[in-house]
Amino acid sequence: MKQKIVYGIFIIAFVFTATQAMAKEWKLDANHSVVQFGITHIFSTVYGNFSDFNGDIRFDPANPGAGRFDFTVQVNSVNTGNAKRDNHLRSPDFFDAGKFPVMRFVSSGITHKGGKNYVVTGEMTLKNTTKVMEIPFVFHGTAPSPFDKRTQVAGFDTQFTLDRLAFGVGSGKFYDMGVVGKDVHVTISVEALGDK
Amino acid sequence: MKPKVFGKYMFRGAVLGMAVAALGAAAWAPVLYESQSLYYKFGLEKVMLQAGKSIGWVVLVLMVGQVLLVARSVFLERRIPLKLLMSLHRGCGTLIGILVLVHPLLILWADGFSLFPLERRYWPEFLGGFTAVFVAAIVAASKFRTRLHIGYKSWQRLHRICTPVAVILAFVHAWFVSETFHHMVPRTGLFIAAGAALALFAGIYIRRHAGRAKAGKHGEEK
């Protein structure tokens, strides 16, 4: 009997500490989130987006260290408003979407930098290259959904620059020609939904 | 050589010259009027993309030529024997059947065989793919008609329905898929070719219809 009570206390303590350590889980609202990018073409900037992406978000501003971001973007969904260019971007000249259909970011740590500002550190994998990146982001806070009071909405925004050549997206031929830049300016805006 | 025979050969030479000129112009159009997709290709990839585009143009010209060969033009048949015209039609058809398959292969090869995702904006490319298979099927049905156990009448009926559809689809695909037609000269060339094909088809249809009506009238009189 004593043994059972000890086991019971142990299990309750374990469950309690585990739920305390886990950050709140949010479901990415793809209809109100965007993954955009801009890259220079000689003088102008060509803007595009990826329409197919998903993410697991665990984030609690009170305990950012326990948070986790895991984003995947389907490379095939690239859209710059020009069908032929998009197919060229999918080709081995750039993303080689046939071989590497997704790009992924998995966080390893989140730190609070003051106010609404945070930095997420994690591994960015594009094609067959993985690099550790520090990405600053803004957490706008949470609010009850105006459409469903039982749902909470959280907002995240980030802007960062990525060197496409460091990830093997392009051989550098077009960069050397002065046609396509190497720095890709990425903007991600996310709305995520969670239970109240 | 009799003057009449000499004139016949002169005419055949002139027709051959015009055909070579039309095919040459078609093959050179994508080279002379480069679309922007060619700017980003180099070496072998550029050669393949350019060749793929040129072949597409050549196929369009050959298709118009095919309609001309079977238009039963009295003017043409007086100077070139019907047997030769039909033999050319068959040879040309086989060539078209091969080229419509080589055309997308070269273009996809140049882009590392990265296939188009199923999105509505790629409809001209998908239409092209469908047209290539459709044309290849028409050619295969004609070439292997007896082996496929297709009766002559059934084949003829099918051939007369399918070929105008295939030609129209090919022109629609070309018009919407290529940036080359942003230039005045290729655009005019395409309109002339499409107009010629439509006029020839209309001529064939009217003549066939009139022939049937005449045959029916004779039948009634008897």
Short mmCIF file of C-alpha atoms in Angstrom, two decimals:
data_model
loop_
_atom_site.label_atom_id
_atom_site.label_comp_id
_atom_site.label_asym_id
_atom_site.label_seq_id
_atom_site.Cartn_x
_atom_site.Cartn_y
_atom_site.Cartn_z
CA MET A 1 0.00 0.00 0.00
CA LYS A 2 2.79 2.38 1.01
CA GLN A 3 4.59 1.59 -2.22
CA LYS A 4 1.48 2.49 -4.25
CA ILE A 5 1.17 5.87 -2.49
CA VAL A 6 4.84 6.64 -3.20
CA TYR A 7 4.39 5.72 -6.88
CA GLY A 8 1.22 7.85 -7.05
CA ILE A 9 2.97 10.90 -5.57
CA PHE A 10 5.90 10.37 -7.93
CA ILE A 11 3.62 10.25 -11.01
CA ILE A 12 1.62 13.32 -9.93
CA ALA A 13 4.87 15.23 -9.28
CA PHE A 14 6.26 14.19 -12.66
CA VAL A 15 3.14 15.20 -14.60
CA PHE A 16 2.95 18.51 -12.69
CA THR A 17 6.60 19.45 -13.38
CA ALA A 18 6.37 18.32 -17.02
CA THR A 19 3.34 20.50 -17.73
CA GLN A 20 5.04 23.40 -15.96
CA ALA A 21 8.15 23.04 -18.13
CA MET A 22 6.24 22.70 -21.44
CA ALA A 23 5.41 25.95 -23.15
CA LYS A 24 1.96 26.62 -24.50
CA GLU A 25 1.27 24.98 -27.85
CA TRP A 26 0.01 27.15 -30.70
CA LYS A 27 -1.45 26.09 -34.00
CA LEU A 28 -0.17 28.07 -36.97
CA ASP A 29 -2.99 29.86 -38.80
CA ALA A 30 -1.74 29.51 -42.39
CA ASN A 31 -4.56 31.70 -43.74
CA HIS A 32 -3.23 34.66 -41.79
CA SER A 33 0.49 33.99 -41.94
CA VAL A 34 3.02 34.73 -44.67
CA VAL A 35 6.51 33.68 -45.64
CA GLN A 36 7.81 36.34 -48.02
CA PHE A 37 11.17 37.13 -49.50
CA GLY A 38 12.82 39.78 -51.61
CA ILE A 39 16.00 39.55 -53.67
CA THR A 40 17.69 42.02 -55.96
CA HIS A 41 17.67 41.51 -59.71
CA ILE A 42 20.25 43.90 -61.21
CA PHE A 43 18.60 47.01 -59.70
CA SER A 44 15.07 46.09 -58.78
CA THR A 45 13.88 43.84 -56.00
CA VAL A 46 11.87 40.78 -56.93
CA TYR A 47 9.42 39.78 -54.21
CA GLY A 48 7.94 36.38 -53.73
CA ASN A 49 6.39 34.09 -51.21
CA PHE A 50 5.92 30.46 -50.28
CA SER A 51 2.26 29.57 -49.96
CA ASP A 52 2.69 26.10 -48.44
CA PHE A 53 4.30 26.06 -45.00
CA ASN A 54 3.61 24.66 -41.60
CA GLY A 55 4.95 24.97 -38.11
CA ASP A 56 4.86 23.65 -34.58
CA ILE A 57 4.93 26.52 -32.15
CA ARG A 58 5.41 26.16 -28.42
CA PHE A 59 5.88 29.51 -26.81
CA ASP A 60 5.23 31.09 -23.47
CA PRO A 61 6.57 34.65 -22.98
CA ALA A 62 6.91 33.95 -19.27
CA ASN A 63 9.17 31.00 -20.01
CA PRO A 64 10.76 31.53 -23.45
CA GLY A 65 13.52 29.03 -22.78
CA ALA A 66 10.98 26.21 -22.87
CA GLY A 67 9.65 27.34 -26.24
CA ARG A 68 10.22 25.62 -29.54
CA PHE A 69 9.72 26.53 -33.18
CA ASP A 70 9.75 23.95 -35.94
CA PHE A 71 8.93 25.38 -39.37
CA THR A 72 8.81 23.61 -42.70
CA VAL A 73 8.33 25.31 -46.04
CA GLN A 74 7.43 23.41 -49.21
CA VAL A 75 9.85 24.72 -51.84
CA ASN A 76 7.47 23.85 -54.68
CA SER A 77 5.06 26.53 -53.48
CA VAL A 78 7.41 29.37 -54.44
CA ASN A 79 5.58 32.18 -56.21
CA THR A 80 7.18 35.35 -57.56
CA GLY A 81 4.31 36.18 -59.89
CA ASN A 82 6.08 34.73 -62.92
CA ALA A 83 5.36 31.08 -63.70
CA LYS A 84 8.52 30.51 -65.76
CA ARG A 85 10.80 32.15 -63.18
CA ASP A 86 9.21 30.05 -60.43
CA ASN A 87 9.92 26.89 -62.36
CA HIS A 88 13.50 28.04 -62.82
CA LEU A 89 13.73 28.63 -59.06
CA ARG A 90 12.54 25.04 -58.49
CA SER A 91 15.17 23.68 -60.89
CA PRO A 92 18.66 22.47 -59.89
CA ASP A 93 19.93 25.99 -60.76
CA PHE A 94 18.41 27.15 -57.45
CA PHE A 95 16.34 25.10 -54.98
CA ASP A 96 16.43 21.73 -56.79
CA ALA A 97 12.94 21.06 -55.40
CA GLY A 98 12.88 17.53 -56.83
CA LYS A 99 15.74 16.49 -54.53
CA PHE A 100 15.14 18.89 -51.65
CA PRO A 101 11.41 19.53 -51.43
CA VAL A 102 11.40 21.24 -48.02
CA MET A 103 13.38 23.82 -46.10
CA ARG A 104 13.23 23.60 -42.33
CA PHE A 105 14.06 25.59 -39.24
CA VAL A 106 14.19 23.86 -35.86
CA SER A 107 14.90 26.00 -32.83
CA SER A 108 17.25 25.02 -30.04
CA GLY A 109 16.72 28.00 -27.76
CA ILE A 110 14.76 31.22 -27.33
CA THR A 111 15.97 34.20 -25.33
CA HIS A 112 14.15 37.35 -24.32
CA LYS A 113 15.90 40.56 -25.38
CA GLY A 114 13.58 43.03 -23.69
CA GLY A 115 10.11 44.31 -24.42
CA LYS A 116 8.49 42.37 -27.24
CA ASN A 117 11.84 41.32 -28.71
CA TYR A 118 13.19 37.78 -28.64
CA VAL A 119 15.89 35.83 -30.45
CA VAL A 120 15.44 32.27 -31.56
CA THR A 121 18.54 30.15 -32.19
CA GLY A 122 18.22 27.05 -34.31
CA GLU A 123 19.24 25.03 -37.30
CA MET A 124 18.17 26.17 -40.76
CA THR A 125 18.29 23.41 -43.36
CA LEU A 126 18.08 24.33 -47.01
CA LYS A 127 18.96 21.82 -49.69
CA ASN A 128 21.62 19.66 -48.04
CA THR A 129 23.15 22.44 -45.94
CA THR A 130 22.35 23.01 -42.28
CA LYS A 131 23.52 26.14 -40.51
CA VAL A 132 22.93 27.53 -37.05
CA MET A 133 21.13 30.86 -37.24
CA GLU A 134 20.02 33.45 -34.73
CA ILE A 135 16.77 35.03 -35.81
CA PRO A 136 15.29 38.00 -33.99
CA PHE A 137 11.52 38.12 -33.70
CA VAL A 138 8.80 40.19 -32.16
CA PHE A 139 6.10 38.60 -30.08
CA HIS A 140 3.08 40.87 -30.28
CA GLY A 141 1.29 39.17 -27.44
CA THR A 142 -1.97 37.30 -27.27
CA ALA A 143 -5.59 38.32 -27.54
CA PRO A 144 -8.92 36.54 -27.52
CA SER A 145 -10.13 35.91 -31.07
CA PRO A 146 -12.88 38.39 -31.99
CA PHE A 147 -14.60 35.50 -33.82
CA ASP A 148 -14.32 32.80 -31.17
CA LYS A 149 -13.89 33.85 -27.55
CA ARG A 150 -12.63 30.38 -26.60
CA THR A 151 -9.60 30.81 -28.85
CA GLN A 152 -6.51 32.86 -28.16
CA VAL A 153 -4.55 34.47 -30.99
CA ALA A 154 -0.80 35.04 -30.78
CA GLY A 155 1.23 37.17 -33.20
CA PHE A 156 4.86 36.80 -34.25
CA ASP A 157 6.92 38.80 -36.75
CA THR A 158 10.45 38.41 -37.98
CA GLN A 159 12.71 39.88 -40.61
CA PHE A 160 16.16 38.53 -41.34
CA THR A 161 18.65 38.14 -44.13
CA LEU A 162 19.87 34.84 -45.49
CA ASP A 163 22.87 34.25 -47.74
CA ARG A 164 21.45 31.92 -50.41
CA LEU A 165 24.90 30.96 -51.68
CA ALA A 166 25.93 29.73 -48.22
CA PHE A 167 23.08 27.21 -48.54
CA GLY A 168 23.95 26.24 -52.10
CA VAL A 169 20.88 27.92 -53.59
CA GLY A 170 22.55 28.81 -56.87
CA SER A 171 26.15 28.36 -57.88
CA GLY A 172 26.98 32.05 -57.73
CA LYS A 173 26.99 32.34 -61.52
CA PHE A 174 24.12 34.82 -61.62
CA TYR A 175 25.57 36.71 -58.63
CA ASP A 176 28.93 37.08 -60.39
CA MET A 177 27.11 38.37 -63.46
CA GLY A 178 25.44 41.00 -61.31
CA VAL A 179 22.00 39.62 -62.08
CA VAL A 180 20.66 37.94 -58.93
CA GLY A 181 21.77 39.09 -55.45
CA LYS A 182 22.94 36.66 -52.80
CA ASP A 183 21.19 38.19 -49.78
CA VAL A 184 17.59 37.13 -49.47
CA HIS A 185 15.49 39.36 -47.23
CA VAL A 186 12.98 37.16 -45.49
CA THR A 187 9.84 38.40 -43.77
CA ILE A 188 7.69 36.01 -41.79
CA SER A 189 4.48 37.07 -40.14
CA VAL A 190 2.60 34.48 -38.15
CA GLU A 191 -0.73 34.32 -36.44
CA ALA A 192 -1.15 31.28 -34.25
CA LEU A 193 -4.20 29.96 -32.47
CA GLY A 194 -4.43 28.32 -29.07
CA ASP A 195 -6.99 27.36 -26.47
CA LYS A 196 -7.82 29.97 -23.92
CA MET B 1 13.36 17.73 -121.29
CA LYS B 2 9.96 18.95 -122.45
CA PRO B 3 9.03 22.50 -121.34
CA LYS B 4 5.91 21.16 -119.52
CA VAL B 5 7.96 18.63 -117.54
CA PHE B 6 10.61 21.27 -116.82
CA GLY B 7 7.88 23.60 -115.48
CA LYS B 8 6.58 20.82 -113.22
CA TYR B 9 10.02 20.28 -111.71
CA MET B 10 10.53 24.04 -111.37
CA PHE B 11 7.24 24.20 -109.46
CA ARG B 12 8.22 21.31 -107.20
CA GLY B 13 11.57 22.99 -106.58
CA ALA B 14 9.84 26.24 -105.70
CA VAL B 15 7.47 24.44 -103.30
CA LEU B 16 10.40 22.66 -101.68
CA GLY B 17 12.29 25.96 -101.40
CA MET B 18 9.29 27.66 -99.77
CA ALA B 19 8.88 24.76 -97.33
CA VAL B 20 12.56 24.88 -96.38
CA ALA B 21 12.36 28.67 -95.97
CA ALA B 22 9.25 28.41 -93.76
CA LEU B 23 10.82 25.67 -91.63
CA GLY B 24 14.10 27.59 -91.42
CA ALA B 25 12.31 30.78 -90.35
CA ALA B 26 10.38 28.80 -87.72
CA ALA B 27 13.56 27.21 -86.38
CA TRP B 28 15.36 30.55 -86.22
CA ALA B 29 12.50 32.57 -84.67
CA PRO B 30 13.27 31.64 -81.03
CA VAL B 31 16.97 32.34 -81.69
CA LEU B 32 16.35 35.74 -83.27
CA TYR B 33 13.61 36.70 -80.83
CA GLU B 34 14.94 35.30 -77.57
CA SER B 35 12.54 34.97 -74.69
CA GLN B 36 13.89 35.92 -71.24
CA SER B 37 14.00 32.29 -70.10
CA LEU B 38 16.97 31.82 -72.45
CA TYR B 39 18.97 34.58 -70.70
CA TYR B 40 19.40 32.34 -67.67
CA LYS B 41 20.65 29.29 -69.49
CA PHE B 42 24.22 28.59 -70.54
CA GLY B 43 26.13 26.00 -72.51
CA LEU B 44 24.35 22.73 -73.20
CA GLU B 45 21.22 23.77 -71.27
CA LYS B 46 20.83 26.84 -73.48
CA VAL B 47 21.32 24.75 -76.61
CA MET B 48 18.67 22.28 -75.43
CA LEU B 49 16.15 24.96 -74.50
CA GLN B 50 16.69 26.77 -77.79
CA ALA B 51 16.46 23.52 -79.75
CA GLY B 52 13.30 22.57 -77.86
CA LYS B 53 11.68 25.89 -78.68
CA SER B 54 12.77 25.72 -82.33
CA ILE B 55 11.33 22.22 -82.66
CA GLY B 56 8.03 23.48 -81.28
CA TRP B 57 7.92 26.15 -83.97
CA VAL B 58 8.90 23.68 -86.68
CA VAL B 59 6.06 21.38 -85.59
CA LEU B 60 3.56 24.23 -86.02
CA VAL B 61 4.76 24.87 -89.58
CA LEU B 62 4.71 21.15 -90.36
CA MET B 63 1.14 20.96 -89.06
CA VAL B 64 0.03 23.72 -91.44
CA GLY B 65 1.91 21.91 -94.21
CA GLN B 66 0.07 18.70 -93.36
CA VAL B 67 -3.29 20.40 -93.84
CA LEU B 68 -2.08 21.87 -97.14
CA LEU B 69 -1.01 18.43 -98.38
CA VAL B 70 -4.48 16.95 -97.85
CA ALA B 71 -6.44 20.05 -98.90
CA ARG B 72 -7.03 18.43 -102.32
CA SER B 73 -6.06 21.65 -104.03
CA VAL B 74 -6.58 21.25 -107.80
CA PHE B 75 -3.72 23.66 -108.42
CA LEU B 76 -1.35 21.55 -106.33
CA GLU B 77 -2.56 18.17 -107.58
CA ARG B 78 -2.08 19.20 -111.23
CA ARG B 79 1.59 19.77 -110.53
CA ILE B 80 2.35 17.17 -107.84
CA PRO B 81 0.91 13.64 -108.08
CA LEU B 82 -1.62 12.75 -105.38
CA LYS B 83 0.44 9.68 -104.49
CA LEU B 84 3.45 11.86 -103.74
CA LEU B 85 1.32 14.31 -101.72
CA MET B 86 -0.10 11.48 -99.59
CA SER B 87 3.34 9.94 -99.16
CA LEU B 88 4.64 13.34 -97.98
CA HIS B 89 1.65 13.62 -95.63
CA ARG B 90 2.47 10.25 -94.07
CA GLY B 91 6.20 11.03 -93.74
CA CYS B 92 5.49 14.46 -92.31
CA GLY B 93 3.04 12.94 -89.84
CA THR B 94 5.65 10.52 -88.53
CA LEU B 95 8.14 13.37 -88.18
CA ILE B 96 5.56 15.45 -86.26
CA GLY B 97 4.86 12.46 -83.98
CA ILE B 98 8.57 12.23 -83.09
CA LEU B 99 9.14 15.98 -82.77
CA VAL B 100 6.16 16.59 -80.45
CA LEU B 101 7.76 14.19 -77.99
CA VAL B 102 11.30 15.55 -78.41
CA HIS B 103 10.10 19.17 -77.91
CA PRO B 104 8.98 18.86 -74.24
CA LEU B 105 11.85 16.50 -73.44
CA LEU B 106 14.45 19.09 -74.47
CA ILE B 107 12.66 21.90 -72.64
CA LEU B 108 12.31 19.89 -69.43
CA TRP B 109 15.89 18.67 -69.73
CA ALA B 110 17.13 22.27 -69.87
CA ASP B 111 15.42 22.88 -66.50
CA GLY B 112 16.80 19.72 -64.91
CA PHE B 113 13.45 17.92 -65.38
CA SER B 114 11.86 20.04 -62.65
CA LEU B 115 8.20 19.27 -63.27
CA PHE B 116 5.49 21.89 -63.08
CA PRO B 117 3.35 21.76 -59.96
CA LEU B 118 -0.38 21.28 -60.49
CA GLU B 119 -1.24 24.97 -60.45
CA ARG B 120 -3.70 26.74 -62.70
CA ARG B 121 -1.08 29.24 -63.90
CA TYR B 122 0.78 26.41 -65.65
CA TRP B 123 -2.19 25.55 -67.86
CA PRO B 124 -0.35 26.43 -71.15
CA GLU B 125 2.39 23.93 -70.23
CA PHE B 126 -0.15 21.25 -69.26
CA LEU B 127 -2.11 21.95 -72.45
CA GLY B 128 1.15 21.47 -74.36
CA GLY B 129 1.77 18.15 -72.61
CA PHE B 130 -1.73 16.97 -73.40
CA THR B 131 -1.42 18.12 -77.04
CA ALA B 132 1.90 16.27 -77.42
CA VAL B 133 0.33 13.02 -76.20
CA PHE B 134 -2.78 13.64 -78.32
CA VAL B 135 -0.75 14.26 -81.48
CA ALA B 136 1.49 11.26 -80.79
CA ALA B 137 -1.66 9.13 -80.38
CA ILE B 138 -3.06 10.38 -83.71
CA VAL B 139 0.23 9.54 -85.43
CA ALA B 140 0.44 6.12 -83.74
CA ALA B 141 -3.16 5.30 -84.70
CA SER B 142 -2.41 6.23 -88.32
CA LYS B 143 0.90 4.40 -88.46
CA PHE B 144 -0.27 1.21 -86.76
CA ARG B 145 -3.94 1.29 -87.83
CA THR B 146 -4.04 -2.30 -89.06
CA ARG B 147 -2.09 -3.64 -86.08
CA LEU B 148 -4.49 -1.83 -83.78
CA HIS B 149 -7.42 -3.40 -85.68
CA ILE B 150 -8.97 -0.04 -86.54
CA GLY B 151 -11.14 -0.10 -89.65
CA TYR B 152 -10.27 2.42 -92.37
CA LYS B 153 -13.61 4.26 -92.15
CA SER B 154 -13.44 4.53 -88.33
CA TRP B 155 -9.84 5.71 -88.49
CA GLN B 156 -10.69 8.27 -91.20
CA ARG B 157 -13.63 9.64 -89.18
CA LEU B 158 -11.48 9.88 -86.05
CA HIS B 159 -8.57 11.41 -87.96
CA ARG B 160 -10.83 14.08 -89.50
CA ILE B 161 -12.17 15.03 -86.06
CA CYS B 162 -8.93 14.84 -84.08
CA THR B 163 -6.47 16.61 -86.39
CA PRO B 164 -8.19 20.05 -86.44
CA VAL B 165 -8.52 19.84 -82.64
CA ALA B 166 -4.81 18.99 -82.31
CA VAL B 167 -3.76 21.89 -84.57
CA ILE B 168 -5.93 24.37 -82.64
CA LEU B 169 -4.57 23.11 -79.29
CA ALA B 170 -1.00 23.39 -80.57
CA PHE B 171 -1.51 27.02 -81.62
CA VAL B 172 -3.23 27.93 -78.34
CA HIS B 173 -0.36 26.31 -76.40
CA ALA B 174 2.27 28.16 -78.45
CA TRP B 175 0.54 31.53 -78.10
CA PHE B 176 0.20 31.36 -74.31
CA VAL B 177 3.43 29.58 -73.44
CA SER B 178 6.04 31.63 -75.27
CA GLU B 179 7.24 35.16 -74.68
CA THR B 180 8.62 35.25 -78.22
CA PHE B 181 5.18 36.34 -79.44
CA HIS B 182 5.57 39.63 -77.57
CA HIS B 183 7.63 40.56 -80.66
CA MET B 184 5.72 41.80 -83.69
CA VAL B 185 7.32 39.57 -86.36
CA PRO B 186 6.84 36.17 -84.65
CA ARG B 187 3.35 37.20 -83.57
CA THR B 188 2.42 38.05 -87.16
CA GLY B 189 3.96 34.77 -88.34
CA LEU B 190 1.92 32.80 -85.83
CA PHE B 191 -1.31 34.58 -86.80
CA ILE B 192 -0.64 33.93 -90.50
CA ALA B 193 0.11 30.25 -89.84
CA ALA B 194 -2.96 29.80 -87.62
CA GLY B 195 -5.11 31.69 -90.14
CA ALA B 196 -3.80 29.55 -93.00
CA ALA B 197 -4.51 26.34 -91.07
CA LEU B 198 -8.05 27.45 -90.24
CA ALA B 199 -8.72 28.57 -93.83
CA LEU B 200 -7.45 25.23 -95.17
CA PHE B 201 -9.57 23.27 -92.70
CA ALA B 202 -12.60 25.39 -93.63
CA GLY B 203 -11.89 24.79 -97.33
CA ILE B 204 -11.64 21.03 -96.80
CA TYR B 205 -14.86 20.99 -94.77
CA ILE B 206 -16.80 23.07 -97.35
CA ARG B 207 -15.55 20.95 -100.27
CA ARG B 208 -16.35 17.70 -98.46
CA HIS B 209 -19.82 18.98 -97.50
CA ALA B 210 -20.51 20.18 -101.05
CA GLY B 211 -19.32 16.83 -102.42
CA ARG B 212 -21.66 14.93 -100.10
CA ALA B 213 -24.60 17.18 -101.05
CA LYS B 214 -23.86 16.64 -104.73
CA ALA B 215 -23.63 12.87 -104.26
CA GLY B 216 -26.93 12.90 -102.39
CA LYS B 217 -28.63 14.87 -105.15
CA HIS B 218 -27.38 12.44 -107.80
CA GLY B 219 -28.66 9.57 -105.70
CA GLU B 220 -32.12 11.13 -105.50
CA GLU B 221 -32.20 11.72 -109.28
CA LYS B 222 -31.40 8.05 -109.92
#
